Short mmCIF file of C-alpha atoms and ligand atoms in Angstrom, two decimals:
data_model
loop_
_atom_site.label_atom_id
_atom_site.label_comp_id
_atom_site.label_asym_id
_atom_site.label_seq_id
_atom_site.Cartn_x
_atom_site.Cartn_y
_atom_site.Cartn_z
CA MET A 4 0.00 0.00 0.00
CA ARG A 5 2.75 2.44 0.97
CA ILE A 6 4.40 1.92 -2.37
CA PHE A 7 1.31 3.24 -4.16
CA PHE A 8 1.32 6.25 -1.89
CA TYR A 9 4.97 6.93 -2.75
CA TYR A 10 4.37 6.55 -6.47
CA PHE A 11 1.04 8.34 -6.87
CA VAL A 12 1.02 10.99 -4.16
CA PHE A 13 4.25 11.90 -2.44
CA PRO A 14 6.99 12.25 -3.69
CA GLY A 15 5.72 10.80 -6.94
CA MET A 16 3.01 11.83 -9.35
CA LEU A 17 0.86 14.40 -7.56
CA PHE A 18 3.68 16.16 -5.76
CA SER A 19 6.00 16.34 -8.74
CA ILE A 20 3.29 17.48 -11.13
CA LEU A 21 2.22 20.27 -8.79
CA LEU A 22 5.77 21.36 -8.10
CA GLY A 23 6.59 21.05 -11.81
CA ILE A 24 3.64 23.28 -12.69
CA PHE A 25 4.93 25.83 -10.24
CA ALA A 26 8.46 25.54 -11.65
CA SER A 27 7.23 25.92 -15.19
CA TRP A 28 5.20 29.00 -14.27
CA PHE A 29 8.23 30.40 -12.44
CA GLU A 30 10.35 29.84 -15.52
CA ARG A 31 7.89 31.56 -17.86
CA LYS A 32 7.32 34.43 -15.44
CA ILE A 33 11.04 35.13 -14.93
CA THR A 34 11.57 34.92 -18.69
CA ALA A 35 8.78 37.43 -19.18
CA ARG A 36 10.20 39.77 -16.56
CA ILE A 37 13.64 39.58 -18.21
CA GLN A 38 12.01 40.63 -21.46
CA TRP A 39 10.13 43.40 -19.61
CA ARG A 40 6.74 41.73 -20.05
CA VAL A 41 4.09 40.87 -17.50
CA GLY A 42 4.03 37.13 -18.11
CA PRO A 43 1.40 34.42 -17.75
CA PRO A 44 -0.92 34.03 -14.74
CA PHE A 45 0.00 31.69 -11.91
CA LEU A 46 -1.82 28.54 -13.02
CA GLN A 47 -1.08 28.92 -16.74
CA PRO A 48 0.80 25.56 -17.11
CA LEU A 49 -2.14 23.82 -15.44
CA TYR A 50 -4.60 25.49 -17.82
CA ASP A 51 -2.45 24.39 -20.75
CA VAL A 52 -2.52 20.77 -19.65
CA LEU A 53 -6.25 20.81 -18.85
CA LYS A 54 -6.94 22.23 -22.27
CA LEU A 55 -4.77 19.63 -23.98
CA PHE A 56 -6.59 16.83 -22.19
CA SER A 57 -9.97 18.17 -23.24
CA LYS A 58 -9.08 18.41 -26.93
CA GLU A 59 -9.43 15.87 -29.67
CA THR A 60 -6.42 13.61 -30.27
CA VAL A 61 -5.45 13.21 -33.91
CA ILE A 62 -3.47 10.11 -34.84
CA PRO A 63 -1.60 10.20 -38.15
CA GLU A 64 -2.83 7.77 -40.75
CA ARG A 65 0.56 6.60 -41.88
CA GLY A 66 3.12 5.53 -39.31
CA SER A 67 3.00 3.18 -36.38
CA GLU A 68 -0.05 3.74 -34.23
CA VAL A 69 1.00 1.69 -31.17
CA VAL A 70 4.41 3.32 -30.83
CA PHE A 71 2.88 6.72 -31.44
CA ILE A 72 0.39 6.29 -28.61
CA MET A 73 2.65 4.45 -26.18
CA SER A 74 5.70 6.71 -26.21
CA PRO A 75 4.19 9.76 -24.45
CA ILE A 76 2.57 7.53 -21.85
CA ILE A 77 5.78 5.59 -21.17
CA SER A 78 7.69 8.84 -21.01
CA PHE A 79 5.30 10.15 -18.36
CA VAL A 80 5.25 6.95 -16.30
CA VAL A 81 9.04 6.69 -16.29
CA SER A 82 9.57 10.34 -15.39
CA VAL A 83 7.26 9.91 -12.42
CA PHE A 84 9.22 6.82 -11.43
CA VAL A 85 12.46 8.81 -11.51
CA ALA A 86 10.86 11.59 -9.48
CA THR A 87 9.68 9.01 -6.94
CA LEU A 88 13.11 7.44 -6.51
CA VAL A 89 14.82 10.80 -6.25
CA GLY A 90 12.22 12.08 -3.81
CA ILE A 91 12.33 8.96 -1.63
CA ALA A 92 16.08 9.37 -1.19
CA GLN A 93 15.49 12.82 0.24
CA PHE A 94 12.28 12.42 2.23
CA TYR A 95 12.31 8.75 3.32
CA PRO A 96 16.02 7.85 3.44
CA GLU A 97 15.44 4.44 5.04
CA ILE A 98 13.54 2.79 2.17
CA GLY A 99 15.84 3.37 -0.79
CA PHE A 100 17.77 0.40 -2.17
CA GLN A 101 21.41 -0.24 -2.92
CA GLY A 102 22.26 1.02 -6.40
CA ASP A 103 19.24 3.25 -6.95
CA LEU A 104 21.58 5.91 -8.36
CA ILE A 105 22.28 3.65 -11.35
CA VAL A 106 18.58 2.98 -11.85
CA VAL A 107 17.82 6.69 -11.79
CA VAL A 108 20.53 7.56 -14.27
CA TYR A 109 19.42 4.81 -16.65
CA PHE A 110 15.77 5.74 -16.38
CA LEU A 111 16.53 9.37 -17.07
CA THR A 112 17.40 8.43 -20.66
CA ILE A 113 14.03 6.79 -21.29
CA PRO A 114 12.05 10.04 -21.77
CA SER A 115 14.55 11.02 -24.47
CA LEU A 116 14.16 7.61 -26.09
CA CYS A 117 10.40 8.08 -26.05
CA ILE A 118 10.78 11.40 -27.83
CA ILE A 119 12.91 9.67 -30.47
CA LEU A 120 10.41 6.82 -30.91
CA GLY A 121 7.38 9.10 -30.94
CA GLY A 122 8.94 11.44 -33.45
CA ALA A 123 10.09 8.66 -35.73
CA SER A 124 6.75 6.84 -35.60
CA SER A 125 4.68 9.80 -36.77
CA SER A 126 5.98 9.62 -40.36
CA ASN A 127 6.35 13.38 -40.55
CA PRO A 128 9.64 14.51 -42.14
CA LEU A 129 10.23 17.32 -39.64
CA ALA A 130 9.52 14.95 -36.77
CA SER A 131 12.03 12.45 -38.12
CA LEU A 132 14.56 15.25 -38.39
CA GLY A 133 13.90 16.15 -34.77
CA ALA A 134 14.17 12.52 -33.72
CA SER A 135 17.53 12.12 -35.42
CA ARG A 136 18.79 15.28 -33.74
CA GLU A 137 17.58 14.05 -30.37
CA MET A 138 19.43 10.78 -30.98
CA LYS A 139 22.68 12.63 -31.63
CA LEU A 140 22.12 14.70 -28.51
CA VAL A 141 21.57 11.63 -26.33
CA LEU A 142 24.60 9.87 -27.77
CA SER A 143 26.86 12.79 -26.96
CA TYR A 144 25.67 14.11 -23.60
CA GLU A 145 25.00 10.80 -21.91
CA ILE A 146 28.66 9.84 -21.43
CA ILE A 147 29.44 13.24 -19.94
CA PHE A 148 26.62 12.80 -17.45
CA TRP A 149 27.93 9.36 -16.50
CA CYS A 150 31.42 10.82 -16.00
CA SER A 151 30.13 13.51 -13.66
CA VAL A 152 28.17 10.89 -11.71
CA ALA A 153 31.38 8.86 -11.52
CA VAL A 154 33.11 11.83 -9.89
CA VAL A 155 30.45 11.80 -7.16
CA TRP A 156 30.92 8.08 -6.78
CA ILE A 157 34.67 8.46 -6.30
CA LYS A 158 34.28 11.44 -3.97
CA THR A 159 31.89 9.56 -1.70
CA ASN A 160 34.11 6.46 -1.52
CA GLY A 161 31.96 4.29 -3.77
CA LEU A 162 28.43 4.89 -2.52
CA LEU A 163 25.64 3.99 -4.94
CA LYS A 164 22.61 4.65 -2.80
CA LEU A 165 21.22 8.18 -3.12
CA SER A 166 20.27 8.55 0.53
CA ASN A 167 23.73 7.37 1.60
CA ILE A 168 25.30 9.91 -0.73
CA ILE A 169 23.24 12.69 0.88
CA HIS A 170 24.13 11.43 4.34
CA PHE A 171 27.82 11.24 3.46
CA GLN A 172 27.78 14.82 2.25
CA THR A 173 26.08 16.11 5.36
CA GLN A 174 28.70 14.30 7.46
CA THR A 175 31.67 15.73 5.52
CA SER A 176 31.14 18.51 2.99
CA PRO A 177 29.12 18.74 -0.26
CA VAL A 178 30.88 17.39 -3.35
CA ILE A 179 30.73 20.79 -5.05
CA TYR A 180 33.28 22.25 -2.59
CA SER A 181 36.17 20.42 -4.25
CA ILE A 182 37.75 21.25 -7.62
CA SER A 183 36.71 18.03 -9.33
CA GLY A 184 33.28 18.24 -7.75
CA PHE A 185 32.76 21.75 -9.06
CA ILE A 186 33.80 20.76 -12.59
CA ALA A 187 31.50 17.76 -12.41
CA PHE A 188 28.63 19.95 -11.24
CA VAL A 189 29.07 22.31 -14.20
CA LEU A 190 29.15 19.36 -16.60
CA ALA A 191 26.10 17.76 -15.02
CA PHE A 192 24.30 21.10 -15.17
CA ILE A 193 25.03 21.42 -18.90
CA THR A 194 23.78 17.91 -19.56
CA ALA A 195 20.72 18.62 -17.44
CA LEU A 196 19.93 21.53 -19.75
CA ALA A 197 20.18 19.15 -22.69
CA LYS A 198 18.04 16.53 -20.94
CA LEU A 199 15.35 19.07 -20.20
CA GLY A 200 15.51 20.45 -23.75
CA ARG A 201 16.36 23.95 -22.57
CA VAL A 202 17.55 26.64 -24.87
CA PRO A 203 21.17 26.30 -25.84
CA PHE A 204 20.43 22.62 -26.47
CA ASP A 205 16.79 22.59 -27.58
CA ILE A 206 18.10 21.54 -30.96
CA ALA A 207 15.64 18.66 -31.25
CA GLU A 208 12.50 20.78 -30.71
CA ALA A 209 13.68 24.03 -32.30
CA GLU A 210 10.26 25.72 -32.54
CA THR A 211 11.56 28.32 -34.97
CA GLU A 212 13.20 26.02 -37.50
CA ILE A 213 11.52 22.60 -37.41
CA SER A 214 8.42 23.77 -35.48
CA GLY A 215 8.48 21.44 -32.51
CA GLY A 216 10.37 18.55 -34.10
CA PRO A 217 9.24 15.23 -32.60
CA TYR A 218 6.14 16.84 -31.07
CA ILE A 219 4.86 18.20 -34.37
CA ASP A 220 2.22 15.53 -34.97
CA TYR A 221 1.14 15.14 -31.36
CA SER A 222 -2.12 16.68 -30.27
CA GLY A 223 -4.59 16.59 -27.40
CA ALA A 224 -4.00 14.17 -24.55
CA LEU A 225 -0.84 12.63 -26.02
CA LEU A 226 0.82 16.04 -26.19
CA GLY A 227 -0.48 16.58 -22.68
CA PHE A 228 1.42 13.52 -21.47
CA PHE A 229 4.62 14.86 -23.00
CA LYS A 230 3.99 18.22 -21.31
CA LEU A 231 3.37 16.50 -17.98
CA SER A 232 6.57 14.50 -18.25
CA GLN A 233 8.45 17.71 -18.96
CA TYR A 234 6.98 19.24 -15.81
CA VAL A 235 7.92 16.17 -13.78
CA LEU A 236 11.46 16.17 -15.15
CA LEU A 237 11.75 19.84 -14.24
CA VAL A 238 11.43 18.60 -10.67
CA ALA A 239 13.37 15.35 -10.86
CA VAL A 240 16.50 16.54 -12.63
CA PRO A 241 17.24 19.57 -10.41
CA PHE A 242 16.49 17.39 -7.35
CA LEU A 243 19.03 14.85 -8.56
CA LEU A 244 21.63 17.59 -9.09
CA CYS A 245 21.01 18.90 -5.56
CA GLU A 246 21.33 15.45 -4.05
CA LEU A 247 24.48 14.51 -5.93
CA PHE A 248 26.44 17.73 -5.63
CA LEU A 249 24.90 20.04 -3.02
CA GLY A 250 24.20 17.52 -0.27
CA GLY A 251 20.42 17.26 -0.29
CA VAL A 252 17.43 19.22 -1.50
CA ASN A 253 15.93 22.25 0.10
CA VAL A 254 13.80 25.05 -1.25
CA LEU A 255 16.68 27.47 -1.62
CA LYS A 256 18.93 25.08 -3.54
CA TYR A 257 16.08 24.07 -5.84
CA ILE A 258 15.21 27.68 -6.62
CA ILE A 259 18.87 28.51 -7.25
CA ILE A 260 19.18 25.69 -9.77
CA LEU A 261 15.95 26.77 -11.46
CA ILE A 262 17.16 30.36 -11.70
CA LEU A 263 20.49 29.20 -13.15
CA ILE A 264 18.59 27.22 -15.80
CA ILE A 265 16.37 30.20 -16.61
CA LEU A 266 19.26 32.63 -16.86
CA VAL A 267 21.26 30.37 -19.16
CA GLU A 268 18.14 29.86 -21.23
CA ASN A 269 17.52 33.57 -21.67
CA THR A 270 21.04 34.64 -22.48
CA ASN A 271 22.06 32.04 -25.04
CA PRO A 272 21.19 31.32 -28.65
CA ARG A 273 20.46 27.81 -29.85
CA LEU A 274 23.46 25.80 -31.04
CA LYS A 275 23.50 23.90 -34.30
CA ILE A 276 23.67 20.13 -33.99
CA THR A 277 27.21 20.04 -35.43
CA GLN A 278 28.31 22.68 -32.95
CA PHE A 279 26.81 20.68 -30.12
CA LEU A 280 28.59 17.48 -31.18
CA TRP A 281 31.86 19.38 -31.36
CA PHE A 282 31.23 21.02 -28.01
CA ALA A 283 30.34 17.73 -26.34
CA TRP A 284 33.07 15.49 -27.68
CA ILE A 285 36.00 17.89 -28.13
CA VAL A 286 35.43 20.26 -25.21
CA LEU A 287 33.30 18.65 -22.52
CA PHE A 288 34.40 15.03 -22.75
CA PRO A 289 38.14 15.69 -22.07
CA ILE A 290 37.15 18.02 -19.23
CA SER A 291 35.05 15.27 -17.69
CA LEU A 292 38.00 12.86 -17.90
CA ILE A 293 40.17 15.47 -16.20
CA ALA A 294 37.55 15.80 -13.46
CA ILE A 295 37.66 12.05 -12.88
CA ILE A 296 41.47 12.07 -12.67
CA LEU A 297 41.37 14.98 -10.22
CA ALA A 298 38.82 13.12 -8.14
CA ILE A 299 41.01 10.00 -8.01
CA LYS A 300 43.92 12.22 -6.90
CA GLY A 301 41.69 13.43 -4.10
CA LEU A 302 41.23 17.05 -5.21
CA MET B 29 -19.37 23.09 -22.57
CA ASN B 30 -16.54 22.57 -20.13
CA ARG B 31 -14.26 21.52 -22.97
CA ILE B 32 -14.72 24.87 -24.63
CA LYS B 33 -14.16 26.75 -21.38
CA ASN B 34 -10.74 25.16 -20.94
CA ILE B 35 -9.66 26.59 -24.27
CA THR B 36 -10.43 30.16 -23.32
CA LYS B 37 -7.69 30.16 -20.69
CA SER B 38 -4.94 28.99 -22.99
CA ILE B 39 -5.28 29.74 -26.68
CA TRP B 40 -2.49 28.45 -28.88
CA VAL B 41 -2.56 30.20 -32.22
CA PHE B 42 -1.45 28.81 -35.56
CA HIS B 43 -0.74 31.48 -38.14
CA PHE B 44 -1.71 30.70 -41.71
CA ALA B 45 -0.60 33.30 -44.27
CA SER B 46 -2.06 33.03 -47.74
CA GLY B 47 -0.99 35.88 -49.96
CA PRO B 48 -0.98 38.79 -47.50
CA CYS B 49 1.07 41.90 -48.21
CA ASN B 50 2.94 40.91 -45.03
CA ASN B 51 1.80 43.91 -43.07
CA CYS B 52 -0.78 41.94 -41.13
CA ASP B 53 1.85 39.38 -40.14
CA ILE B 54 4.03 42.12 -38.72
CA GLU B 55 1.10 43.48 -36.72
CA ILE B 56 0.61 40.00 -35.26
CA LEU B 57 4.18 40.06 -34.00
CA ASP B 58 3.39 43.40 -32.36
CA VAL B 59 0.96 41.86 -29.92
CA LEU B 60 3.67 39.48 -28.70
CA THR B 61 6.02 42.35 -27.83
CA PRO B 62 6.41 43.67 -24.26
CA ARG B 63 4.02 46.58 -24.90
CA PHE B 64 0.98 44.37 -25.53
CA ASP B 65 2.20 40.95 -24.28
CA VAL B 66 -0.67 38.54 -24.99
CA GLU B 67 1.08 35.80 -22.99
CA ARG B 68 -0.71 37.47 -20.06
CA PHE B 69 -3.84 35.72 -21.32
CA GLY B 70 -2.10 32.44 -22.06
CA ILE B 71 -1.93 33.05 -25.78
CA LYS B 72 1.09 31.89 -27.71
CA LEU B 73 2.06 31.13 -31.29
CA VAL B 74 2.71 27.49 -32.16
CA GLY B 75 4.38 26.08 -35.22
CA SER B 76 2.17 23.07 -35.86
CA VAL B 77 -1.54 23.05 -36.62
CA LYS B 78 -1.91 19.90 -34.50
CA HIS B 79 -1.23 22.00 -31.40
CA ALA B 80 -3.54 24.82 -32.41
CA ASP B 81 -6.72 26.05 -30.76
CA ALA B 82 -7.11 28.93 -33.17
CA ILE B 83 -6.19 29.29 -36.82
CA LEU B 84 -5.38 32.88 -37.71
CA VAL B 85 -5.80 33.47 -41.45
CA THR B 86 -4.15 36.52 -42.98
CA GLY B 87 -4.30 37.65 -46.58
CA MET B 88 -6.54 36.90 -49.50
CA LEU B 89 -6.95 33.21 -50.29
CA THR B 90 -4.91 32.44 -53.39
CA ARG B 91 -5.32 29.47 -55.67
CA LYS B 92 -2.54 27.70 -53.80
CA GLY B 93 -3.69 28.79 -50.36
CA ALA B 94 -7.35 27.81 -50.48
CA PRO B 95 -7.01 23.99 -50.67
CA ARG B 96 -4.28 24.07 -48.05
CA LEU B 97 -6.40 26.07 -45.64
CA LYS B 98 -9.17 23.50 -45.98
CA GLU B 99 -6.68 20.68 -45.37
CA LEU B 100 -5.22 22.41 -42.31
CA TYR B 101 -8.68 22.98 -40.88
CA GLU B 102 -9.49 19.30 -41.27
CA MET B 103 -6.17 18.33 -39.64
CA ALA B 104 -6.57 20.55 -36.59
CA PRO B 105 -7.85 18.84 -33.41
CA LYS B 106 -11.34 20.11 -32.64
CA PRO B 107 -12.65 22.32 -31.10
CA VAL B 108 -10.79 24.95 -33.10
CA VAL B 109 -11.54 28.61 -33.76
CA VAL B 110 -10.91 30.34 -37.09
CA ILE B 111 -10.10 34.03 -37.11
CA ALA B 112 -10.09 36.04 -40.34
CA PHE B 113 -7.48 38.71 -39.83
CA GLY B 114 -7.39 41.95 -41.81
CA SER B 115 -9.51 43.26 -44.65
CA CYS B 116 -7.96 40.80 -47.08
CA ALA B 117 -9.02 37.72 -45.17
CA SER B 118 -12.40 39.17 -44.24
CA SER B 119 -13.44 40.51 -47.63
CA GLN B 120 -10.47 40.17 -50.03
CA GLY B 121 -9.62 43.88 -49.58
CA ILE B 122 -7.37 45.56 -52.10
CA PHE B 123 -6.56 42.31 -53.90
CA LYS B 124 -10.11 41.81 -55.09
CA PRO B 125 -9.29 42.45 -58.80
CA SER B 126 -6.34 40.03 -58.72
CA TYR B 127 -6.11 37.18 -61.23
CA ASN B 128 -5.14 34.87 -58.38
CA ARG B 129 -8.27 35.50 -56.36
CA THR B 130 -10.45 32.60 -55.25
CA VAL B 131 -13.24 32.82 -52.67
CA PRO B 132 -13.35 34.63 -49.30
CA VAL B 133 -12.11 32.70 -46.29
CA ASP B 134 -15.59 32.13 -44.85
CA GLU B 135 -16.65 30.17 -47.93
CA VAL B 136 -13.88 27.61 -47.33
CA VAL B 137 -13.92 27.19 -43.56
CA PRO B 138 -16.34 28.43 -40.87
CA VAL B 139 -15.01 31.73 -39.55
CA ASP B 140 -15.75 32.64 -35.93
CA VAL B 141 -14.39 36.17 -35.73
CA TYR B 142 -13.48 38.84 -38.28
CA ILE B 143 -10.91 41.43 -37.31
CA PRO B 144 -11.16 44.27 -39.87
CA GLY B 145 -8.46 46.79 -40.69
CA CYS B 146 -5.64 47.16 -43.16
CA PRO B 147 -3.74 46.19 -41.09
CA PRO B 148 -5.69 46.03 -37.79
CA ARG B 149 -4.10 47.86 -34.88
CA PRO B 150 -2.84 45.74 -31.97
CA GLU B 151 -5.68 47.11 -29.84
CA ALA B 152 -8.14 45.83 -32.43
CA ILE B 153 -6.46 42.42 -32.31
CA ILE B 154 -6.76 42.23 -28.54
CA ASP B 155 -10.39 43.36 -28.81
CA GLY B 156 -10.96 40.55 -31.30
CA ILE B 157 -9.41 38.03 -28.93
CA VAL B 158 -11.64 39.23 -26.10
CA LYS B 159 -14.65 38.75 -28.38
CA VAL B 160 -13.53 35.20 -29.22
CA ILE B 161 -13.18 34.36 -25.54
CA LYS B 162 -16.60 35.84 -24.72
CA LYS B 163 -18.15 33.96 -27.59
CA LEU B 164 -16.62 30.66 -26.48
CA ARG B 165 -17.83 31.21 -22.93
CA GLY B 166 -21.29 31.91 -24.27
CA GLU B 167 -21.43 35.48 -22.98
CA ILE B 168 -22.33 37.06 -26.33
S1 LIG C 417 -5.42 43.54 -44.92
FE1 LIG C 417 -4.08 45.16 -45.66
S2 LIG C 417 -2.25 44.92 -44.40
FE2 LIG C 417 -3.40 43.02 -44.22
S3 LIG C 417 -2.55 41.69 -45.80
FE3 LIG C 417 -4.31 42.74 -46.70
S4 LIG C 417 -3.45 44.53 -47.71
FE4 LIG C 417 -1.91 43.76 -46.30
#
């Protein structure tokens, strides 16, 4: 019974959707204020989702129907699962399991895979283009994310349980206070931007050039599920960053990470996919190896 | 009824331009600027008609534009609102004698609101949006 409570209410579905709606509103409001606008009303993301769920859902005639319908739903279910695991480590430290860090990091790739599958199954050329871009993104940022997680693993003497990692950091000092930890945090932050599809790396969606990419053929409730999983990830990913590098989540740390994301988003142009590949493999990847070496040396 | 009410709080607009002189399109961008900022009402432009709650038609329907407008209307998830924007879309305006003229927009798809003007001022656009919302809520 408890397990359902964790998954559906706290810290899973209900909690992360509500917090994600708040975070999304916060993001749009700050963006509007930066551009000297008034910005949307408080519950705007909720209205968007409600509207999407009350509209008709159009399914493309050509293309694979099952994959098209399943991918947004799987994406949502898995994002909630990630949010649950990450939340449990913070709020109920005794019930996590050994190795849940690995599960979380693996599951975080599934929403991206769902975007690829959904885009490719809709038989729209722009969607396929978006899907192929998303694939290149995943292939290049994933290894950098793993490297920065490895730095945490080395720094905490080989802990793989999220709640133990938090505990370790409260006993000693947060990982970010060392050189290698700081580098790893910056790398993980950059990959988090790519995972969330935020601006310098929103190459796959690219509203202004391929008009939404993989989402182009989605409508109604299916688009609503994608929106919901974005809201949930906007909670889960910053939580994970807080737990790995800052020694646990609290309101202040969460808001700081959100504001960092928003500021980067509003001050950067979108990269081209070739530039991103170059940036990831030639610039970030060697830096992440250096961070690992520094961590082994104990810096 | 409730389905329609949900739309009025978050209208995503798809912009369909069929042979305008491009002035109307620039006026549309004006209402997204900080001075008028329609995101206050939850309105934003989307790039795909599958996400749209409103189709904004600018310009006179040309021979190429008319069949595509019909196709787009059929593709859009219902309920969807059609707005004829500018004199051209409402009544073919100054392009009426053109060789490329077909029929007015409201003979191809059902139009809910006409916003007249050549081009309409941003205030007129916002007034039109308010009328759409009132109509959807059943207040007029
Ligand atoms: S209504 Fe006037 S401004 Fe608008 S497209 Fe027609 S001619 Fe141009």
